mmCIF file of C-alpha atoms and ligand atoms in Angstrom:
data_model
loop_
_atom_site.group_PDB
_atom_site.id
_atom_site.type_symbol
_atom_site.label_atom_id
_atom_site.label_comp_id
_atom_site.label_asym_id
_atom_site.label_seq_id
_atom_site.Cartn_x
_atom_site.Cartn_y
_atom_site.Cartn_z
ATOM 1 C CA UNK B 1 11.357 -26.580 27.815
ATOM 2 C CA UNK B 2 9.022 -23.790 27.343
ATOM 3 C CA UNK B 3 5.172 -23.536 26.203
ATOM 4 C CA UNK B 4 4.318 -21.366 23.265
ATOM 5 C CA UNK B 5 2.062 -19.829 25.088
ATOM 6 C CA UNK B 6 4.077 -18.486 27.791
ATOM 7 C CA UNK B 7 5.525 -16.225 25.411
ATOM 8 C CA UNK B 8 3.833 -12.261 24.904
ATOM 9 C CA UNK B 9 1.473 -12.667 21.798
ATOM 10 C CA UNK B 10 -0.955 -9.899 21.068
ATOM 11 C CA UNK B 11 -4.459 -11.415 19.421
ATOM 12 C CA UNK B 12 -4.375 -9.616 16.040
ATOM 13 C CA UNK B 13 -5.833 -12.824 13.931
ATOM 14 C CA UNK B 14 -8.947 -14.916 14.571
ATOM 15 C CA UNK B 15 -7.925 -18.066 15.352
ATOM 16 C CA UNK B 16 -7.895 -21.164 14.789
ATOM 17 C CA UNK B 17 -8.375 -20.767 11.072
ATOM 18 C CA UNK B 18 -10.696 -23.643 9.004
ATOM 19 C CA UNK B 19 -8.929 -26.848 8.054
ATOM 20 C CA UNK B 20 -10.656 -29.386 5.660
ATOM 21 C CA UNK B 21 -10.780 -31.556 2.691
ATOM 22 C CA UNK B 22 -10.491 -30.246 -0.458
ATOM 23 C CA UNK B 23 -13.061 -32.915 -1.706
ATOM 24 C CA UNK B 24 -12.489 -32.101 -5.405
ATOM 25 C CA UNK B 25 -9.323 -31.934 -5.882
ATOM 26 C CA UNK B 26 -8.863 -34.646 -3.660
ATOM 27 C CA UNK B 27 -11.099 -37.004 -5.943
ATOM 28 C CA UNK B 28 -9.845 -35.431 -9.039
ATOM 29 C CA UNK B 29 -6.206 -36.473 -8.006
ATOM 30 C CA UNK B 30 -6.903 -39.653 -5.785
ATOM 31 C CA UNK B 31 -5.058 -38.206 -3.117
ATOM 32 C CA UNK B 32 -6.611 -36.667 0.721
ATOM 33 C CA UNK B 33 -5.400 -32.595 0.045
ATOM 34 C CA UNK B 34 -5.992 -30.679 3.398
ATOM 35 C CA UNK B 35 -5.830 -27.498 3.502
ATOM 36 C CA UNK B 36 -5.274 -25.180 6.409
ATOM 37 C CA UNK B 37 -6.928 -21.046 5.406
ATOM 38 C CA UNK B 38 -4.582 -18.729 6.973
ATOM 39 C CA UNK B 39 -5.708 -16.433 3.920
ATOM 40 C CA UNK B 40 -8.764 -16.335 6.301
ATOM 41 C CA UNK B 41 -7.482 -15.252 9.465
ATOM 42 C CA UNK B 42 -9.450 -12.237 10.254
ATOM 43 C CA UNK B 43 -7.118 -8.667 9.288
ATOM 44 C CA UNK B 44 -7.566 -7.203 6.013
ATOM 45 C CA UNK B 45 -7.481 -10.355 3.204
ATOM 46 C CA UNK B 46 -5.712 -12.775 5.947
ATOM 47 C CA UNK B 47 -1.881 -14.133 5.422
ATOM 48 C CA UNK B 48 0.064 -15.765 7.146
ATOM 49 C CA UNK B 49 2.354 -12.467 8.900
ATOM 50 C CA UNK B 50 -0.425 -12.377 11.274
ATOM 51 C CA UNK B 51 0.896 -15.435 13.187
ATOM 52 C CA UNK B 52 4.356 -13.961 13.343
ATOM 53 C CA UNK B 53 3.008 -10.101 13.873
ATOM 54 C CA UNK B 54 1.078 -11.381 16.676
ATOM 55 C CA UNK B 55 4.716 -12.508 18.401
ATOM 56 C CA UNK B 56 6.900 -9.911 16.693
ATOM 57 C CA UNK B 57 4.431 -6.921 18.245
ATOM 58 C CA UNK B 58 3.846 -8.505 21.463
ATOM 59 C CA UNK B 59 7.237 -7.553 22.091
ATOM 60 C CA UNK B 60 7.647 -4.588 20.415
ATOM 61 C CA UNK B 61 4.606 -3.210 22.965
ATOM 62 C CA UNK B 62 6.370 -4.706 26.000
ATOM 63 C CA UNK B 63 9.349 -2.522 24.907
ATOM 64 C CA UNK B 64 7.156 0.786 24.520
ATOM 65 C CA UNK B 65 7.527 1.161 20.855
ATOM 66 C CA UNK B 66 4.859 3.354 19.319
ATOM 67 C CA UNK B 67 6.219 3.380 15.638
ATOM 68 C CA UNK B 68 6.498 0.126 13.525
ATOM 69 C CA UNK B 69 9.098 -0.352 10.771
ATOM 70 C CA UNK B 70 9.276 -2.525 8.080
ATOM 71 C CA UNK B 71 9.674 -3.603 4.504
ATOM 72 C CA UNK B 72 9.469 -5.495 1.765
ATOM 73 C CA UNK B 73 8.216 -5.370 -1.844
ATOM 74 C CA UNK B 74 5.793 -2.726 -3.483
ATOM 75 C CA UNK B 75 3.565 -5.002 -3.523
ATOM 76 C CA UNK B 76 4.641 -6.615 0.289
ATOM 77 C CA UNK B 77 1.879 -8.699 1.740
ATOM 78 C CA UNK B 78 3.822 -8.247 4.829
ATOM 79 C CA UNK B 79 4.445 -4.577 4.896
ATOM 80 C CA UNK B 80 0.338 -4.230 4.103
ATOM 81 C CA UNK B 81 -0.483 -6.614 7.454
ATOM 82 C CA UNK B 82 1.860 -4.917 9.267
ATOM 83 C CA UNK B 83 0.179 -1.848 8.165
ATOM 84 C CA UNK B 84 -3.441 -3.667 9.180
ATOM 85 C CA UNK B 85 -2.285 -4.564 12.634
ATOM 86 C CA UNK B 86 0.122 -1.347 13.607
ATOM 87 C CA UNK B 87 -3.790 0.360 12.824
ATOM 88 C CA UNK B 88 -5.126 -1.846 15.267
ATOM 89 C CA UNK B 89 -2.778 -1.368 18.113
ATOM 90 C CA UNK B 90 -2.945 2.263 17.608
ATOM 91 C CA UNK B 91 0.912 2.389 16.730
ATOM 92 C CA UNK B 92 2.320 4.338 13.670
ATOM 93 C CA UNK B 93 3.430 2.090 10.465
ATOM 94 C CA UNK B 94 6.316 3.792 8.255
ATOM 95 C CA UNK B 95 7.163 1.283 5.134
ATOM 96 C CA UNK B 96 10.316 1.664 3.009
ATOM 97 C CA UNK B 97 9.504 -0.268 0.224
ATOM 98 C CA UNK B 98 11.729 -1.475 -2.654
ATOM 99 C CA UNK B 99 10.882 0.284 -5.659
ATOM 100 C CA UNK B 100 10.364 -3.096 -7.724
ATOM 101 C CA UNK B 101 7.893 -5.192 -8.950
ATOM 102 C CA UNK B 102 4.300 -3.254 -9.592
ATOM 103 C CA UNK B 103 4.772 0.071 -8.061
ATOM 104 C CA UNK B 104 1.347 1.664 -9.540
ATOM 105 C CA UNK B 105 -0.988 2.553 -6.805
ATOM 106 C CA UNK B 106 -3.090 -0.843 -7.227
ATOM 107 C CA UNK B 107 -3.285 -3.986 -4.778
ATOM 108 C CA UNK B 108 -1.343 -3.868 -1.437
ATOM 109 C CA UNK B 109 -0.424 -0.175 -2.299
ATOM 110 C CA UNK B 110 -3.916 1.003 -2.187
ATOM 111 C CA UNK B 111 -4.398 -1.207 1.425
ATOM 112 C CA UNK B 112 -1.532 0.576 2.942
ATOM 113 C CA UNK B 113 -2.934 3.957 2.138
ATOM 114 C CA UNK B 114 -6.551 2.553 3.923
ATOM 115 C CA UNK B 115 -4.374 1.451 6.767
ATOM 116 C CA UNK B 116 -2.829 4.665 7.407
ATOM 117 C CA UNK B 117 0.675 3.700 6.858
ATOM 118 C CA UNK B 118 2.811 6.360 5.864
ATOM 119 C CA UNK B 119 4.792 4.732 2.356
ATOM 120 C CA UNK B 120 8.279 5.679 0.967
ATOM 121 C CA UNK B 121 9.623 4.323 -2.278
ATOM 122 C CA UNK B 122 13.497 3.203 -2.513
ATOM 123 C CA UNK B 123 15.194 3.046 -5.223
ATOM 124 C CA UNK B 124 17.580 0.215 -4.360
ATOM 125 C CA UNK B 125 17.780 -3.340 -4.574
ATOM 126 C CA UNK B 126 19.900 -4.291 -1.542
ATOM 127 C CA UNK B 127 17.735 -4.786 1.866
ATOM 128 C CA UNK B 128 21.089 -3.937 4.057
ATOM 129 C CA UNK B 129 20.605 -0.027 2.258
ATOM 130 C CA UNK B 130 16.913 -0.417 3.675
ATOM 131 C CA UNK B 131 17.658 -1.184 7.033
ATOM 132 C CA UNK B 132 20.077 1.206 7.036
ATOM 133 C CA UNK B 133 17.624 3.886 5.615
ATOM 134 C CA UNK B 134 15.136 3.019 8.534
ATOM 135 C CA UNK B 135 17.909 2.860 11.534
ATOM 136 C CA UNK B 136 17.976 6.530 10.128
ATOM 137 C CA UNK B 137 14.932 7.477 10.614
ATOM 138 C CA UNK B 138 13.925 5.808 13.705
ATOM 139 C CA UNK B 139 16.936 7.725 15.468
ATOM 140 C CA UNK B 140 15.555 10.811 14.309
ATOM 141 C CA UNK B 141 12.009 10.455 15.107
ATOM 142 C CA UNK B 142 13.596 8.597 18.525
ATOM 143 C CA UNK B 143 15.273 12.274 19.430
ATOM 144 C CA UNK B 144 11.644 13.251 19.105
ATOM 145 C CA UNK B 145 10.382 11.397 21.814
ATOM 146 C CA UNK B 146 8.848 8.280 19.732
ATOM 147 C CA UNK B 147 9.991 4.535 20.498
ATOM 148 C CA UNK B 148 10.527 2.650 16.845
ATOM 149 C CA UNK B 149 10.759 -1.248 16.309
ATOM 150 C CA UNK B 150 12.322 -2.493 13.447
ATOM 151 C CA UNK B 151 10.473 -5.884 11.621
ATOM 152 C CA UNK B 152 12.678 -7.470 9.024
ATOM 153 C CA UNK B 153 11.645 -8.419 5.133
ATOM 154 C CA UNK B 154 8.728 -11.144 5.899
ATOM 155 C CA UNK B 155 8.708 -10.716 9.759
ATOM 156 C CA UNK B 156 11.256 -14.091 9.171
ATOM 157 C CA UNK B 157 13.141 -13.365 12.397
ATOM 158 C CA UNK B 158 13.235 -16.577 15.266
ATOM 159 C CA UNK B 159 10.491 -15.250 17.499
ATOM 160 C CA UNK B 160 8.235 -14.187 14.329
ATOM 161 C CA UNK B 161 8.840 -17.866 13.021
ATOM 162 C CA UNK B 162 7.538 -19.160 16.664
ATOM 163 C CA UNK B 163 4.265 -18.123 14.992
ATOM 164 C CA UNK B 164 4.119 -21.358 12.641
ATOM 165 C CA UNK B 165 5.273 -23.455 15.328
ATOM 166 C CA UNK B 166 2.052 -22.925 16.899
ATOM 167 C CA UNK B 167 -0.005 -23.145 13.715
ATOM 168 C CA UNK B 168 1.058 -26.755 13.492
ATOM 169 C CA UNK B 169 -0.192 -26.999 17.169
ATOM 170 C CA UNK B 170 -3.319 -26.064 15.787
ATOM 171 C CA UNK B 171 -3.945 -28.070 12.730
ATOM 172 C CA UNK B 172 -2.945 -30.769 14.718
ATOM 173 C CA UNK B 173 -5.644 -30.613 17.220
ATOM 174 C CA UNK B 174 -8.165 -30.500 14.364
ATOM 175 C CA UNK B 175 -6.494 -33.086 12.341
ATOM 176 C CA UNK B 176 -6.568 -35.182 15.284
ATOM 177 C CA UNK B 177 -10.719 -34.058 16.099
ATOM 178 C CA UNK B 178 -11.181 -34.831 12.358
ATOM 179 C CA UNK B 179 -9.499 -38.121 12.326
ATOM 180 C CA UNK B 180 -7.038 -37.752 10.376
ATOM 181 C CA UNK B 181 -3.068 -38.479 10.139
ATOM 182 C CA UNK B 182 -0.986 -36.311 8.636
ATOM 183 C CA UNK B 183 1.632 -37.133 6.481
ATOM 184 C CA UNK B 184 3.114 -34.142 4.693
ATOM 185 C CA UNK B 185 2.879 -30.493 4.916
ATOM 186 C CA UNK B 186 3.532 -28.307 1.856
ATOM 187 C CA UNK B 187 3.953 -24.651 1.955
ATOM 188 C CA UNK B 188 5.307 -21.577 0.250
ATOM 189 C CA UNK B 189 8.713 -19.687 1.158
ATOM 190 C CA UNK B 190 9.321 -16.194 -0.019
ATOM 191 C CA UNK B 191 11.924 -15.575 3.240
ATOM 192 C CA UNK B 192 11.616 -18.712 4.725
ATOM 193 C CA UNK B 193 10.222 -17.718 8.360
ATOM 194 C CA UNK B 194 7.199 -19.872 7.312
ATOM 195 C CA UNK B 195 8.639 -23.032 6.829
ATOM 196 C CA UNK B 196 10.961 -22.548 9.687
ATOM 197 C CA UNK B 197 7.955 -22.653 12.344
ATOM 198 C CA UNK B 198 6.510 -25.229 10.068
ATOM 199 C CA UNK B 199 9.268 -27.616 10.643
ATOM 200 C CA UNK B 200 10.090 -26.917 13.954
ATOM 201 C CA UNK B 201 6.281 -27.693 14.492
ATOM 202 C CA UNK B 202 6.444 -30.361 13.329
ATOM 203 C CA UNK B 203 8.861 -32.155 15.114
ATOM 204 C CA UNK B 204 7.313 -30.938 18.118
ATOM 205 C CA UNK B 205 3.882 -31.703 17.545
ATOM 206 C CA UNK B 206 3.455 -34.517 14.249
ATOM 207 C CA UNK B 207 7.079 -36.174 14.892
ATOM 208 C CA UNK B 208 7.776 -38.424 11.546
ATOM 209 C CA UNK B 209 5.736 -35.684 9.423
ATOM 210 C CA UNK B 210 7.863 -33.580 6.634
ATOM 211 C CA UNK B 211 7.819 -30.258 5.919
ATOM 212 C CA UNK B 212 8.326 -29.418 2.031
ATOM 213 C CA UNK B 213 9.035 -25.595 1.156
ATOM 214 C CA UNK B 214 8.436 -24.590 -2.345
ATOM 215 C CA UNK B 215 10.628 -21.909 -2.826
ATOM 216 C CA UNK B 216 9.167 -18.437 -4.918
ATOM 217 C CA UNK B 217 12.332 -16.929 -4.724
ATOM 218 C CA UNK B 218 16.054 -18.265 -5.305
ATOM 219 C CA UNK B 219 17.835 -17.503 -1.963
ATOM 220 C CA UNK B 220 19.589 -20.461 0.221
ATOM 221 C CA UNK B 221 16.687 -21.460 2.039
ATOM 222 C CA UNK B 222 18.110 -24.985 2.456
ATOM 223 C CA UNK B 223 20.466 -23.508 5.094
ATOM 224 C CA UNK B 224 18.293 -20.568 5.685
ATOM 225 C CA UNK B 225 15.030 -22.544 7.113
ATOM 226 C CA UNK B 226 16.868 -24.977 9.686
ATOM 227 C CA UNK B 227 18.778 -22.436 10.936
ATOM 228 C CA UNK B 228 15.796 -20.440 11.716
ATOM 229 C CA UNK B 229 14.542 -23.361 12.931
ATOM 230 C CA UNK B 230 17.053 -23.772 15.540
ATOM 231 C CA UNK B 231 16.941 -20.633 16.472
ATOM 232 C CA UNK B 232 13.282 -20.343 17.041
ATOM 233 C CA UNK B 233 13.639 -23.670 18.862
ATOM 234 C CA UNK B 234 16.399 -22.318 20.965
ATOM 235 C CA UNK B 235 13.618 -19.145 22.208
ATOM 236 C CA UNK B 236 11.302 -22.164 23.972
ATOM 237 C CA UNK B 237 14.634 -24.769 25.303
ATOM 238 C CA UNK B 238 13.473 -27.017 22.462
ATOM 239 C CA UNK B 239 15.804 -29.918 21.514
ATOM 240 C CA UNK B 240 16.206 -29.316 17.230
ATOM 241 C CA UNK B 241 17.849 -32.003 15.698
ATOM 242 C CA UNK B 242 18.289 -32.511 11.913
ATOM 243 C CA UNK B 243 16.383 -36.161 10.871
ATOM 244 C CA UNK B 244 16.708 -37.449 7.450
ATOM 245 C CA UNK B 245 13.574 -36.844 5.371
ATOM 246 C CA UNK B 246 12.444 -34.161 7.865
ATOM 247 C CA UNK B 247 12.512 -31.277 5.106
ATOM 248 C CA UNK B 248 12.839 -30.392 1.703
ATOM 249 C CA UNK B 249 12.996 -27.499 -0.544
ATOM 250 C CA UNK B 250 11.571 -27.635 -4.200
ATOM 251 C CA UNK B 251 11.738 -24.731 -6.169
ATOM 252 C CA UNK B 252 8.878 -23.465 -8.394
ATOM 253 C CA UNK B 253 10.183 -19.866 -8.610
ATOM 254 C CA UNK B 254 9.891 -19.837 -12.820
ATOM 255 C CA UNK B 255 11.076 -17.071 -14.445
ATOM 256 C CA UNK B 256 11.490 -14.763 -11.068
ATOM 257 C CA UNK B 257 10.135 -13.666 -8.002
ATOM 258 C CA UNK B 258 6.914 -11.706 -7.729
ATOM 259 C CA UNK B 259 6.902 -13.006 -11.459
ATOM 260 C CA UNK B 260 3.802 -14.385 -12.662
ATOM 261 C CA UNK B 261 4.058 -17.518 -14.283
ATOM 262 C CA UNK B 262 1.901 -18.720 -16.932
ATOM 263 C CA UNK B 263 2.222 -22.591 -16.273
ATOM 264 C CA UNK B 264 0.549 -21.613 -12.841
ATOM 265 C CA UNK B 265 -2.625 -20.045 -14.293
ATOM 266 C CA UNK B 266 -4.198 -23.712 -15.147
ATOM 267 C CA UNK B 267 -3.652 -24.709 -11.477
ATOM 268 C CA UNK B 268 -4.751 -20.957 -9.853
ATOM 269 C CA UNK B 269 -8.298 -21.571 -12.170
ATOM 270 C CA UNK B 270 -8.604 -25.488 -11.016
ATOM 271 C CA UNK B 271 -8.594 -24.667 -7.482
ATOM 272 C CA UNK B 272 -11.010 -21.309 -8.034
ATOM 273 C CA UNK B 273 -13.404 -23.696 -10.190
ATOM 274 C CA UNK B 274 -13.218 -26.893 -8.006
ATOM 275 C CA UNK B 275 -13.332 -25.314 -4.477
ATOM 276 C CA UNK B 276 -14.272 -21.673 -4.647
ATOM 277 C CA UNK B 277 -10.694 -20.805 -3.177
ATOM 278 C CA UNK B 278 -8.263 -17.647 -4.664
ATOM 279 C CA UNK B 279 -4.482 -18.346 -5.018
ATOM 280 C CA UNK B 280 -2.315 -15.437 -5.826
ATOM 281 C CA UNK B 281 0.289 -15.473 -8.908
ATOM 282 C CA UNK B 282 3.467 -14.667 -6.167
ATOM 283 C CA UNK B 283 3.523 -17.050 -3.297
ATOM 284 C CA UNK B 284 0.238 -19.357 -2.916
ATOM 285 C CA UNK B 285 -0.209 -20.343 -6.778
ATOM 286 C CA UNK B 286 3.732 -21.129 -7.261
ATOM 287 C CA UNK B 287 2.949 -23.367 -3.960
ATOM 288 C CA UNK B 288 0.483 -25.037 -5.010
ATOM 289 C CA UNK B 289 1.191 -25.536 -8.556
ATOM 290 C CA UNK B 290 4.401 -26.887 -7.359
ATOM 291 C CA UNK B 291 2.750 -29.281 -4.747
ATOM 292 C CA UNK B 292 0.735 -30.589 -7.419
ATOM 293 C CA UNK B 293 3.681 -31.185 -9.944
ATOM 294 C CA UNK B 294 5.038 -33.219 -7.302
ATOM 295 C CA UNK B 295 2.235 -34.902 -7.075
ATOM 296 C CA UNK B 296 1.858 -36.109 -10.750
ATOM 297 C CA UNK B 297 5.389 -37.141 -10.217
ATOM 298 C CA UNK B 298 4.751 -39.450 -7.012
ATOM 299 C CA UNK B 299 7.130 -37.551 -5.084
ATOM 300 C CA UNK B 300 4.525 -38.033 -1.829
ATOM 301 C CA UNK B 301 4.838 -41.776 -2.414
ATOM 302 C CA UNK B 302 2.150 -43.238 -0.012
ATOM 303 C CA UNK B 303 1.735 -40.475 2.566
ATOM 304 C CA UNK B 304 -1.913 -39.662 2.456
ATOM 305 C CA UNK B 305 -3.013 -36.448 3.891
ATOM 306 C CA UNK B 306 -1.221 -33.727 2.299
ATOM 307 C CA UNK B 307 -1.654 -29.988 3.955
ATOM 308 C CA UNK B 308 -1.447 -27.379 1.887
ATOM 309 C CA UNK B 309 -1.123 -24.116 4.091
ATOM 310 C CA UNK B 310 -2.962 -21.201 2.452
ATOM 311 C CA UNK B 311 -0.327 -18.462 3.317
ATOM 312 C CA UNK B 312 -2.865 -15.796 1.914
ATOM 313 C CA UNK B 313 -1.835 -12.985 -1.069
ATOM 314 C CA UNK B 314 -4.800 -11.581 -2.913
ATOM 315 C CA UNK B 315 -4.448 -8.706 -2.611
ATOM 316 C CA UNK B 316 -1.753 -9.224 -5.484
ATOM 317 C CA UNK B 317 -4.714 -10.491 -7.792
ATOM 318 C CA UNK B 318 -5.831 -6.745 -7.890
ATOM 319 C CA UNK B 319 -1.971 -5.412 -8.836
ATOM 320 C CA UNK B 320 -1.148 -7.877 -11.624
ATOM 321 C CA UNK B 321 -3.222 -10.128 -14.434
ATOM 322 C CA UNK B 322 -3.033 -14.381 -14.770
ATOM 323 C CA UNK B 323 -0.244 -14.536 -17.757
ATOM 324 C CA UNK B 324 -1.301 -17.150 -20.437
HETATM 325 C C1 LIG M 401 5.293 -13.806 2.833
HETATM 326 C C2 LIG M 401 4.410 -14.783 2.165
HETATM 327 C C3 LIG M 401 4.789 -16.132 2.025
HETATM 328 C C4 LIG M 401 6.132 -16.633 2.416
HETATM 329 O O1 LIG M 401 6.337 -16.730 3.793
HETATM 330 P P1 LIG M 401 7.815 -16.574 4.366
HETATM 331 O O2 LIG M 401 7.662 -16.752 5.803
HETATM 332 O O3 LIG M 401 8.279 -15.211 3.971
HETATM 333 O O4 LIG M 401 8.664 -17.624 3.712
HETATM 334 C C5 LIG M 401 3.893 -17.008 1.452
HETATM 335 N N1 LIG M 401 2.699 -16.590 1.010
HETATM 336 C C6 LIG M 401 2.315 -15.306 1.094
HETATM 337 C C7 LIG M 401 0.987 -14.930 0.546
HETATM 338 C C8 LIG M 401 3.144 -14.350 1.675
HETATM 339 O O5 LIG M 401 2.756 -13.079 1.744
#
């Protein structure tokens, strides 16, 4: 069995990121909510794809690449960190973004311009057409001398997962300074890399704690999270077994992905109002509008200590308006 840390990681984020009480909500709903503010992790306005950049570029430098590749949606948290921390490794960012969702040149649009990223619009909705696209035009800039890496939708490959495997090492230690037992960690998945390094976390460093996904988008993530999982698991020699009650995935996706939904606005304003804290209407306000659905309907039982993880997302407050 390996360490995390004997893997290449490039520091892109600061970390370890604040974890506390939300003493608020927590009174408001009788229940100890943690949460953990990877939306504050130091490059541009903080997400979680630092964690998995700072894996997925480690190797991509120990290969020689100078030219990053990715994608995602026009209005891609990921493609805009990747953007952020391709600037600050001094490599070249090329995007091939779907041309869906808000295309306008607001939100993450306007941050990939700032980063330097050089942006092309596709007009397709399949991903394999993307990659295809890219694998293109990596071989030609390749005959030019350049070295390209290629980072899938998210960054939700094995090794990029590896990156919330050691986020859990983290919140542990400061649950554990803080006193505290954890009894349930709650998160968003968009392409499930997330919640795969949550899980496998956990059962490496909280054994008996679950993992519940609350899905913002309507693929398979049942299968698709434990088999990242196990794959990320297999990079490190880990054992990865399957234990009942381990992991869940709820969806709160509502009437699409990237799709704002108005039954979320009450919950985005109650956590702005109580605690001073911005969820956005994609990923982190489906989350935790979801988590607290559950909640009303005792789904956490007696586990005390929730986690929501803050997975970041606002710059998509600045693309889009809170439906009513
Ligand atoms: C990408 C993203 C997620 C989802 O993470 P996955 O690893 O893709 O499942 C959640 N929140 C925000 C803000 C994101 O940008």
């Amino acid at each position: 069995m390996k360490n995390i840390q004997e893997l290449p990681r490039v520091q892109l984020g600061v970390f370890p990121t604040p974890f506390y009480r939300l003493e608020r909500i927590s009174e408001t709903y009788g229940k100890n909510i943690w949460i953990k503010r990877d939306d504050m992790c130091g490059v541009a306005l903080g997400g979680n794809k630092v964690r998995k950049l700072e894996f997925l570029l480690a190797e991509a430098l120990e290969q020689g690449c100078d030219t990053v590749f990715t994608t995602g949606g026009a209005q891609s948290n990921h493609a805009m960190l990747t953007a952020a921390c391709a600037a600050r490794l001094g490599m070249r960012c090329i995007l091939l973004l779907k041309r869906r969702g808000v295309t306008d040149h607001r939100g993450n649009l306007v941050l990939d311009d700032i980063f330097g990223a050089e942006v092309r619009m596709l007009d397709t909705d399949s991903y394999d057409d993307i990659y295809a696209e890219m694998h293109r035009m990596g071989e030609a800039l390749e005959r030019d001398g350049r070295k390209c890496c290629y980072i899938p939708v998210g960054g939700s490959t094995a090794l990029g997962s590896l990156g919330y495997a050691a986020a859990v090492r983290e919140f542990a230690v400061q649950a554990l300074a803080a006193g505290v037992r954890i009894g349930h960690i709650v998160s968003a998945t968009g392409s499930g890399g997330t919640t795969a390094g949550l899980l496998l976390g956990a059962k490496r460093f909280l054994p008996g704690v679950k993992v519940t996904g609350i899905a913002v988008d309507t693929d398979p993530f049942d299968e698709i999270v434990p088999r990242l999982a196990e794959e990320a698991a297999g990079l490190l020699e880990w054992p990865f077994r399957r234990e009942k009650n381990d992991f869940e995935m709820v969806s709160h996706v509502g009437p699409g992905y990237a799709v704002p939904n108005p039954e979320d606005t009450p919950y985005i304003e109650e956590l702005a109002r109580r605690e001073g804290i911005l969820l956005d209407p994609v990923y982190t306000g489906k989350a935790f509008a979801g988590m607290m659905e559950l909640l009303r309907q005792g789904y956490f039982g007696d586990d005390d200590n929730l986690v929501f993880v803050h997975t970041g997302g606002a710059g998509a407050l600045f693309a889009m308006d809170l439906p009513r």
